[in-house]
Amino acid sequence: MATLYRATVDAIARKGACFAEVVDHAVAYTSNQGFGGPDVYGYEVDGDVLDAADCRDLADAYLDLLTEDERETLAGMEIERAEVVEALADCGGLVFHALERHAGFRRAGVPALSDVLARGFAWVRYPDDFPAGCMTRVYIGESEIAPATAKLN
């Protein structure tokens, strides 16, 4: 179980929601135009976490979690690990962007990045570029998450 924090306009978190591990980092998102929101909540969460220092870690986890049939499909399309890494890097090289944009893998027969990762993980944890030193977790599970605390600000 971990305590995470989120600046938001809606206290209920859903798939794709981002959380900070430190309350001060969540507070920074109360004034980050286009991200976060005015209210900060604490959440008690669990579930397996993929630590992704960069897009290569996403590629490795993605390829490891593919079914045998999906691997055969990719092989038939001549898609190898290097192309998966390259597609992820094309999203700016940031884990957040790769997850948001599904890494350009919107081809017929190629399963979406977050769908495959969700087979083994509920969370992806990565170093974020805002605020400095922030470790962010993005929720890739399906259930809604209610806050464990009242508004913290």
mmCIF file with all atom_site columns, C-alpha atoms in Angstrom:
data_model
loop_
_atom_site.group_PDB
_atom_site.id
_atom_site.type_symbol
_atom_site.label_atom_id
_atom_site.label_alt_id
_atom_site.label_comp_id
_atom_site.label_asym_id
_atom_site.label_entity_id
_atom_site.label_seq_id
_atom_site.pdbx_PDB_ins_code
_atom_site.Cartn_x
_atom_site.Cartn_y
_atom_site.Cartn_z
_atom_site.occupancy
_atom_site.B_iso_or_equiv
_atom_site.pdbx_formal_charge
_atom_site.auth_seq_id
_atom_site.auth_comp_id
_atom_site.auth_asym_id
_atom_site.auth_atom_id
_atom_site.pdbx_PDB_model_num
ATOM 1   C CA . MET A 1 1   ? 0.000   0.000   0.000   1.00 0.00 ? 1   MET A CA 1
ATOM 2   C CA . ALA A 1 2   ? 1.274   3.483   -0.882  1.00 0.00 ? 2   ALA A CA 1
ATOM 3   C CA . THR A 1 3   ? 0.009   7.001   -0.297  1.00 0.00 ? 3   THR A CA 1
ATOM 4   C CA . LEU A 1 4   ? -0.055  9.131   -3.438  1.00 0.00 ? 4   LEU A CA 1
ATOM 5   C CA . TYR A 1 5   ? -1.251  12.687  -4.054  1.00 0.00 ? 5   TYR A CA 1
ATOM 6   C CA . ARG A 1 6   ? -3.090  14.338  -6.891  1.00 0.00 ? 6   ARG A CA 1
ATOM 7   C CA . ALA A 1 7   ? -4.114  17.876  -7.838  1.00 0.00 ? 7   ALA A CA 1
ATOM 8   C CA . THR A 1 8   ? -7.406  17.680  -9.680  1.00 0.00 ? 8   THR A CA 1
ATOM 9   C CA . VAL A 1 9   ? -10.865 19.078  -10.396 1.00 0.00 ? 9   VAL A CA 1
ATOM 10  C CA . ASP A 1 10  ? -12.459 15.629  -9.855  1.00 0.00 ? 10  ASP A CA 1
ATOM 11  C CA . ALA A 1 11  ? -11.563 13.687  -6.713  1.00 0.00 ? 11  ALA A CA 1
ATOM 12  C CA . ILE A 1 12  ? -12.365 10.326  -8.334  1.00 0.00 ? 12  ILE A CA 1
ATOM 13  C CA . ALA A 1 13  ? -9.362  9.060   -10.287 1.00 0.00 ? 13  ALA A CA 1
ATOM 14  C CA . ARG A 1 14  ? -9.644  6.928   -13.385 1.00 0.00 ? 14  ARG A CA 1
ATOM 15  C CA . LYS A 1 15  ? -7.379  5.168   -15.861 1.00 0.00 ? 15  LYS A CA 1
ATOM 16  C CA . GLY A 1 16  ? -4.708  7.590   -17.066 1.00 0.00 ? 16  GLY A CA 1
ATOM 17  C CA . ALA A 1 17  ? -4.718  9.718   -13.909 1.00 0.00 ? 17  ALA A CA 1
ATOM 18  C CA . CYS A 1 18  ? -1.307  10.877  -12.691 1.00 0.00 ? 18  CYS A CA 1
ATOM 19  C CA . PHE A 1 19  ? -0.212  11.004  -9.053  1.00 0.00 ? 19  PHE A CA 1
ATOM 20  C CA . ALA A 1 20  ? 2.794   12.376  -7.179  1.00 0.00 ? 20  ALA A CA 1
ATOM 21  C CA . GLU A 1 21  ? 4.555   10.513  -4.401  1.00 0.00 ? 21  GLU A CA 1
ATOM 22  C CA . VAL A 1 22  ? 5.210   13.749  -2.476  1.00 0.00 ? 22  VAL A CA 1
ATOM 23  C CA . VAL A 1 23  ? 2.396   16.112  -1.500  1.00 0.00 ? 23  VAL A CA 1
ATOM 24  C CA . ASP A 1 24  ? 4.438   19.235  -2.394  1.00 0.00 ? 24  ASP A CA 1
ATOM 25  C CA . HIS A 1 25  ? 4.829   17.916  -5.936  1.00 0.00 ? 25  HIS A CA 1
ATOM 26  C CA . ALA A 1 26  ? 1.058   17.519  -6.240  1.00 0.00 ? 26  ALA A CA 1
ATOM 27  C CA . VAL A 1 27  ? 0.581   21.046  -4.884  1.00 0.00 ? 27  VAL A CA 1
ATOM 28  C CA . ALA A 1 28  ? 2.791   22.334  -7.733  1.00 0.00 ? 28  ALA A CA 1
ATOM 29  C CA . TYR A 1 29  ? 0.128   21.073  -10.146 1.00 0.00 ? 29  TYR A CA 1
ATOM 30  C CA . THR A 1 30  ? -2.500  23.383  -8.643  1.00 0.00 ? 30  THR A CA 1
ATOM 31  C CA . SER A 1 31  ? -0.940  26.203  -10.652 1.00 0.00 ? 31  SER A CA 1
ATOM 32  C CA . ASN A 1 32  ? 0.448   24.327  -13.684 1.00 0.00 ? 32  ASN A CA 1
ATOM 33  C CA . GLN A 1 33  ? -1.701  25.576  -16.570 1.00 0.00 ? 33  GLN A CA 1
ATOM 34  C CA . GLY A 1 34  ? -3.439  22.712  -18.382 1.00 0.00 ? 34  GLY A CA 1
ATOM 35  C CA . PHE A 1 35  ? -2.513  20.050  -15.824 1.00 0.00 ? 35  PHE A CA 1
ATOM 36  C CA . GLY A 1 36  ? -3.756  19.142  -12.362 1.00 0.00 ? 36  GLY A CA 1
ATOM 37  C CA . GLY A 1 37  ? -6.420  21.251  -10.727 1.00 0.00 ? 37  GLY A CA 1
ATOM 38  C CA . PRO A 1 38  ? -7.172  23.414  -7.697  1.00 0.00 ? 38  PRO A CA 1
ATOM 39  C CA . ASP A 1 39  ? -7.701  20.663  -5.121  1.00 0.00 ? 39  ASP A CA 1
ATOM 40  C CA . VAL A 1 40  ? -5.143  18.201  -3.710  1.00 0.00 ? 40  VAL A CA 1
ATOM 41  C CA . TYR A 1 41  ? -6.213  14.795  -2.366  1.00 0.00 ? 41  TYR A CA 1
ATOM 42  C CA . GLY A 1 42  ? -4.384  11.843  -0.854  1.00 0.00 ? 42  GLY A CA 1
ATOM 43  C CA . TYR A 1 43  ? -5.038  8.298   -2.078  1.00 0.00 ? 43  TYR A CA 1
ATOM 44  C CA . GLU A 1 44  ? -4.155  4.930   -0.534  1.00 0.00 ? 44  GLU A CA 1
ATOM 45  C CA . VAL A 1 45  ? -3.370  2.651   -3.456  1.00 0.00 ? 45  VAL A CA 1
ATOM 46  C CA . ASP A 1 46  ? -1.990  -0.770  -4.190  1.00 0.00 ? 46  ASP A CA 1
ATOM 47  C CA . GLY A 1 47  ? -1.185  -2.821  -7.249  1.00 0.00 ? 47  GLY A CA 1
ATOM 48  C CA . ASP A 1 48  ? 1.956   -3.835  -9.084  1.00 0.00 ? 48  ASP A CA 1
ATOM 49  C CA . VAL A 1 49  ? 4.199   -0.992  -10.251 1.00 0.00 ? 49  VAL A CA 1
ATOM 50  C CA . LEU A 1 50  ? 6.367   -0.871  -13.367 1.00 0.00 ? 50  LEU A CA 1
ATOM 51  C CA . ASP A 1 51  ? 9.378   1.355   -12.688 1.00 0.00 ? 51  ASP A CA 1
ATOM 52  C CA . ALA A 1 52  ? 10.188  2.937   -16.030 1.00 0.00 ? 52  ALA A CA 1
ATOM 53  C CA . ALA A 1 53  ? 13.273  5.130   -16.011 1.00 0.00 ? 53  ALA A CA 1
ATOM 54  C CA . ASP A 1 54  ? 12.835  5.686   -19.737 1.00 0.00 ? 54  ASP A CA 1
ATOM 55  C CA . CYS A 1 55  ? 11.054  4.396   -22.832 1.00 0.00 ? 55  CYS A CA 1
ATOM 56  C CA . ARG A 1 56  ? 13.374  1.385   -23.126 1.00 0.00 ? 56  ARG A CA 1
ATOM 57  C CA . ASP A 1 57  ? 11.872  0.073   -19.877 1.00 0.00 ? 57  ASP A CA 1
ATOM 58  C CA . LEU A 1 58  ? 8.375   0.481   -21.354 1.00 0.00 ? 58  LEU A CA 1
ATOM 59  C CA . ALA A 1 59  ? 9.447   -1.390  -24.491 1.00 0.00 ? 59  ALA A CA 1
ATOM 60  C CA . ASP A 1 60  ? 10.918  -4.266  -22.494 1.00 0.00 ? 60  ASP A CA 1
ATOM 61  C CA . ALA A 1 61  ? 7.792   -4.629  -20.334 1.00 0.00 ? 61  ALA A CA 1
ATOM 62  C CA . TYR A 1 62  ? 5.524   -4.353  -23.388 1.00 0.00 ? 62  TYR A CA 1
ATOM 63  C CA . LEU A 1 63  ? 7.391   -7.070  -25.264 1.00 0.00 ? 63  LEU A CA 1
ATOM 64  C CA . ASP A 1 64  ? 7.547   -9.330  -22.191 1.00 0.00 ? 64  ASP A CA 1
ATOM 65  C CA . LEU A 1 65  ? 3.773   -9.105  -21.662 1.00 0.00 ? 65  LEU A CA 1
ATOM 66  C CA . LEU A 1 66  ? 2.726   -9.853  -25.249 1.00 0.00 ? 66  LEU A CA 1
ATOM 67  C CA . THR A 1 67  ? 1.006   -13.164 -25.848 1.00 0.00 ? 67  THR A CA 1
ATOM 68  C CA . GLU A 1 68  ? 2.637   -15.679 -28.143 1.00 0.00 ? 68  GLU A CA 1
ATOM 69  C CA . ASP A 1 69  ? 0.072   -14.851 -30.854 1.00 0.00 ? 69  ASP A CA 1
ATOM 70  C CA . GLU A 1 70  ? 0.829   -11.130 -30.530 1.00 0.00 ? 70  GLU A CA 1
ATOM 71  C CA . ARG A 1 71  ? 4.567   -11.812 -30.780 1.00 0.00 ? 71  ARG A CA 1
ATOM 72  C CA . GLU A 1 72  ? 3.951   -13.803 -33.948 1.00 0.00 ? 72  GLU A CA 1
ATOM 73  C CA . THR A 1 73  ? 1.855   -10.958 -35.359 1.00 0.00 ? 73  THR A CA 1
ATOM 74  C CA . LEU A 1 74  ? 4.650   -8.459  -34.675 1.00 0.00 ? 74  LEU A CA 1
ATOM 75  C CA . ALA A 1 75  ? 7.226   -10.829 -36.177 1.00 0.00 ? 75  ALA A CA 1
ATOM 76  C CA . GLY A 1 76  ? 5.048   -11.184 -39.269 1.00 0.00 ? 76  GLY A CA 1
ATOM 77  C CA . MET A 1 77  ? 4.987   -7.389  -39.541 1.00 0.00 ? 77  MET A CA 1
ATOM 78  C CA . GLU A 1 78  ? 8.776   -7.407  -39.076 1.00 0.00 ? 78  GLU A CA 1
ATOM 79  C CA . ILE A 1 79  ? 8.497   -5.319  -35.911 1.00 0.00 ? 79  ILE A CA 1
ATOM 80  C CA . GLU A 1 80  ? 11.421  -5.946  -33.589 1.00 0.00 ? 80  GLU A CA 1
ATOM 81  C CA . ARG A 1 81  ? 12.433  -4.522  -30.201 1.00 0.00 ? 81  ARG A CA 1
ATOM 82  C CA . ALA A 1 82  ? 14.412  -1.697  -31.835 1.00 0.00 ? 82  ALA A CA 1
ATOM 83  C CA . GLU A 1 83  ? 11.304  -0.464  -33.676 1.00 0.00 ? 83  GLU A CA 1
ATOM 84  C CA . VAL A 1 84  ? 9.232   -0.582  -30.486 1.00 0.00 ? 84  VAL A CA 1
ATOM 85  C CA . VAL A 1 85  ? 11.887  1.495   -28.672 1.00 0.00 ? 85  VAL A CA 1
ATOM 86  C CA . GLU A 1 86  ? 12.076  3.915   -31.611 1.00 0.00 ? 86  GLU A CA 1
ATOM 87  C CA . ALA A 1 87  ? 8.297   4.371   -31.693 1.00 0.00 ? 87  ALA A CA 1
ATOM 88  C CA . LEU A 1 88  ? 8.316   5.146   -27.977 1.00 0.00 ? 88  LEU A CA 1
ATOM 89  C CA . ALA A 1 89  ? 11.217  7.569   -28.356 1.00 0.00 ? 89  ALA A CA 1
ATOM 90  C CA . ASP A 1 90  ? 9.322   9.339   -31.161 1.00 0.00 ? 90  ASP A CA 1
ATOM 91  C CA . CYS A 1 91  ? 6.938   10.549  -28.456 1.00 0.00 ? 91  CYS A CA 1
ATOM 92  C CA . GLY A 1 92  ? 9.647   12.837  -27.143 1.00 0.00 ? 92  GLY A CA 1
ATOM 93  C CA . GLY A 1 93  ? 11.374  10.090  -25.212 1.00 0.00 ? 93  GLY A CA 1
ATOM 94  C CA . LEU A 1 94  ? 9.278   10.806  -22.120 1.00 0.00 ? 94  LEU A CA 1
ATOM 95  C CA . VAL A 1 95  ? 7.383   7.961   -20.473 1.00 0.00 ? 95  VAL A CA 1
ATOM 96  C CA . PHE A 1 96  ? 4.323   10.194  -19.976 1.00 0.00 ? 96  PHE A CA 1
ATOM 97  C CA . HIS A 1 97  ? 4.107   11.037  -23.675 1.00 0.00 ? 97  HIS A CA 1
ATOM 98  C CA . ALA A 1 98  ? 4.567   7.424   -24.724 1.00 0.00 ? 98  ALA A CA 1
ATOM 99  C CA . LEU A 1 99  ? 1.689   6.334   -22.482 1.00 0.00 ? 99  LEU A CA 1
ATOM 100 C CA . GLU A 1 100 ? -0.532  9.242   -23.567 1.00 0.00 ? 100 GLU A CA 1
ATOM 101 C CA . ARG A 1 101 ? 0.003   8.733   -27.273 1.00 0.00 ? 101 ARG A CA 1
ATOM 102 C CA . HIS A 1 102 ? 0.231   4.951   -27.255 1.00 0.00 ? 102 HIS A CA 1
ATOM 103 C CA . ALA A 1 103 ? 3.655   5.332   -28.816 1.00 0.00 ? 103 ALA A CA 1
ATOM 104 C CA . GLY A 1 104 ? 2.486   5.458   -32.413 1.00 0.00 ? 104 GLY A CA 1
ATOM 105 C CA . PHE A 1 105 ? 1.496   1.795   -32.309 1.00 0.00 ? 105 PHE A CA 1
ATOM 106 C CA . ARG A 1 106 ? -1.964  2.383   -33.700 1.00 0.00 ? 106 ARG A CA 1
ATOM 107 C CA . ARG A 1 107 ? -1.655  -0.237  -36.421 1.00 0.00 ? 107 ARG A CA 1
ATOM 108 C CA . ALA A 1 108 ? -4.074  -3.061  -37.054 1.00 0.00 ? 108 ALA A CA 1
ATOM 109 C CA . GLY A 1 109 ? -3.077  -6.118  -35.081 1.00 0.00 ? 109 GLY A CA 1
ATOM 110 C CA . VAL A 1 110 ? -0.704  -4.262  -32.738 1.00 0.00 ? 110 VAL A CA 1
ATOM 111 C CA . PRO A 1 111 ? -2.070  -4.014  -29.194 1.00 0.00 ? 111 PRO A CA 1
ATOM 112 C CA . ALA A 1 112 ? -1.944  -0.615  -27.484 1.00 0.00 ? 112 ALA A CA 1
ATOM 113 C CA . LEU A 1 113 ? 0.904   0.009   -25.072 1.00 0.00 ? 113 LEU A CA 1
ATOM 114 C CA . SER A 1 114 ? -1.175  0.734   -21.962 1.00 0.00 ? 114 SER A CA 1
ATOM 115 C CA . ASP A 1 115 ? -3.504  -2.213  -22.629 1.00 0.00 ? 115 ASP A CA 1
ATOM 116 C CA . VAL A 1 116 ? -0.575  -4.623  -22.712 1.00 0.00 ? 116 VAL A CA 1
ATOM 117 C CA . LEU A 1 117 ? 1.150   -3.077  -19.683 1.00 0.00 ? 117 LEU A CA 1
ATOM 118 C CA . ALA A 1 118 ? -2.106  -3.334  -17.697 1.00 0.00 ? 118 ALA A CA 1
ATOM 119 C CA . ARG A 1 119 ? -1.868  -7.129  -17.988 1.00 0.00 ? 119 ARG A CA 1
ATOM 120 C CA . GLY A 1 120 ? 0.962   -7.081  -15.451 1.00 0.00 ? 120 GLY A CA 1
ATOM 121 C CA . PHE A 1 121 ? 0.761   -3.713  -13.732 1.00 0.00 ? 121 PHE A CA 1
ATOM 122 C CA . ALA A 1 122 ? -1.709  -1.242  -12.243 1.00 0.00 ? 122 ALA A CA 1
ATOM 123 C CA . TRP A 1 123 ? 0.814   1.606   -12.239 1.00 0.00 ? 123 TRP A CA 1
ATOM 124 C CA . VAL A 1 124 ? 3.716   2.968   -14.242 1.00 0.00 ? 124 VAL A CA 1
ATOM 125 C CA . ARG A 1 125 ? 6.210   4.980   -12.158 1.00 0.00 ? 125 ARG A CA 1
ATOM 126 C CA . TYR A 1 126 ? 8.619   7.345   -13.897 1.00 0.00 ? 126 TYR A CA 1
ATOM 127 C CA . PRO A 1 127 ? 10.797  10.408  -13.307 1.00 0.00 ? 127 PRO A CA 1
ATOM 128 C CA . ASP A 1 128 ? 8.847   13.492  -14.364 1.00 0.00 ? 128 ASP A CA 1
ATOM 129 C CA . ASP A 1 129 ? 10.139  16.809  -15.670 1.00 0.00 ? 129 ASP A CA 1
ATOM 130 C CA . PHE A 1 130 ? 7.756   18.870  -13.498 1.00 0.00 ? 130 PHE A CA 1
ATOM 131 C CA . PRO A 1 131 ? 8.271   19.745  -10.788 1.00 0.00 ? 131 PRO A CA 1
ATOM 132 C CA . ALA A 1 132 ? 11.995  19.047  -10.525 1.00 0.00 ? 132 ALA A CA 1
ATOM 133 C CA . GLY A 1 133 ? 12.707  15.710  -8.843  1.00 0.00 ? 133 GLY A CA 1
ATOM 134 C CA . CYS A 1 134 ? 9.114   14.469  -9.066  1.00 0.00 ? 134 CYS A CA 1
ATOM 135 C CA . MET A 1 135 ? 8.399   10.767  -9.372  1.00 0.00 ? 135 MET A CA 1
ATOM 136 C CA . THR A 1 136 ? 5.010   10.335  -11.018 1.00 0.00 ? 136 THR A CA 1
ATOM 137 C CA . ARG A 1 137 ? 2.767   7.298   -11.118 1.00 0.00 ? 137 ARG A CA 1
ATOM 138 C CA . VAL A 1 138 ? 0.155   6.952   -13.834 1.00 0.00 ? 138 VAL A CA 1
ATOM 139 C CA . TYR A 1 139 ? -2.742  4.617   -13.151 1.00 0.00 ? 139 TYR A CA 1
ATOM 140 C CA . ILE A 1 140 ? -3.367  2.097   -15.931 1.00 0.00 ? 140 ILE A CA 1
ATOM 141 C CA . GLY A 1 141 ? -5.915  -0.035  -14.076 1.00 0.00 ? 141 GLY A CA 1
ATOM 142 C CA . GLU A 1 142 ? -9.638  -0.085  -14.782 1.00 0.00 ? 142 GLU A CA 1
ATOM 143 C CA . SER A 1 143 ? -11.312 0.620   -11.425 1.00 0.00 ? 143 SER A CA 1
ATOM 144 C CA . GLU A 1 144 ? -12.067 4.106   -10.157 1.00 0.00 ? 144 GLU A CA 1
ATOM 145 C CA . ILE A 1 145 ? -10.073 5.263   -7.145  1.00 0.00 ? 145 ILE A CA 1
ATOM 146 C CA . ALA A 1 146 ? -11.659 7.411   -4.439  1.00 0.00 ? 146 ALA A CA 1
ATOM 147 C CA . PRO A 1 147 ? -9.466  9.652   -2.295  1.00 0.00 ? 147 PRO A CA 1
ATOM 148 C CA . ALA A 1 148 ? -8.565  8.445   1.188   1.00 0.00 ? 148 ALA A CA 1
ATOM 149 C CA . THR A 1 149 ? -8.380  11.991  2.543   1.00 0.00 ? 149 THR A CA 1
ATOM 150 C CA . ALA A 1 150 ? -10.432 15.119  2.389   1.00 0.00 ? 150 ALA A CA 1
ATOM 151 C CA . LYS A 1 151 ? -8.939  17.984  0.418   1.00 0.00 ? 151 LYS A CA 1
ATOM 152 C CA . LEU A 1 152 ? -5.446  18.693  1.689   1.00 0.00 ? 152 LEU A CA 1
ATOM 153 C CA . ASN A 1 153 ? -5.383  22.361  0.650   1.00 0.00 ? 153 ASN A CA 1
#
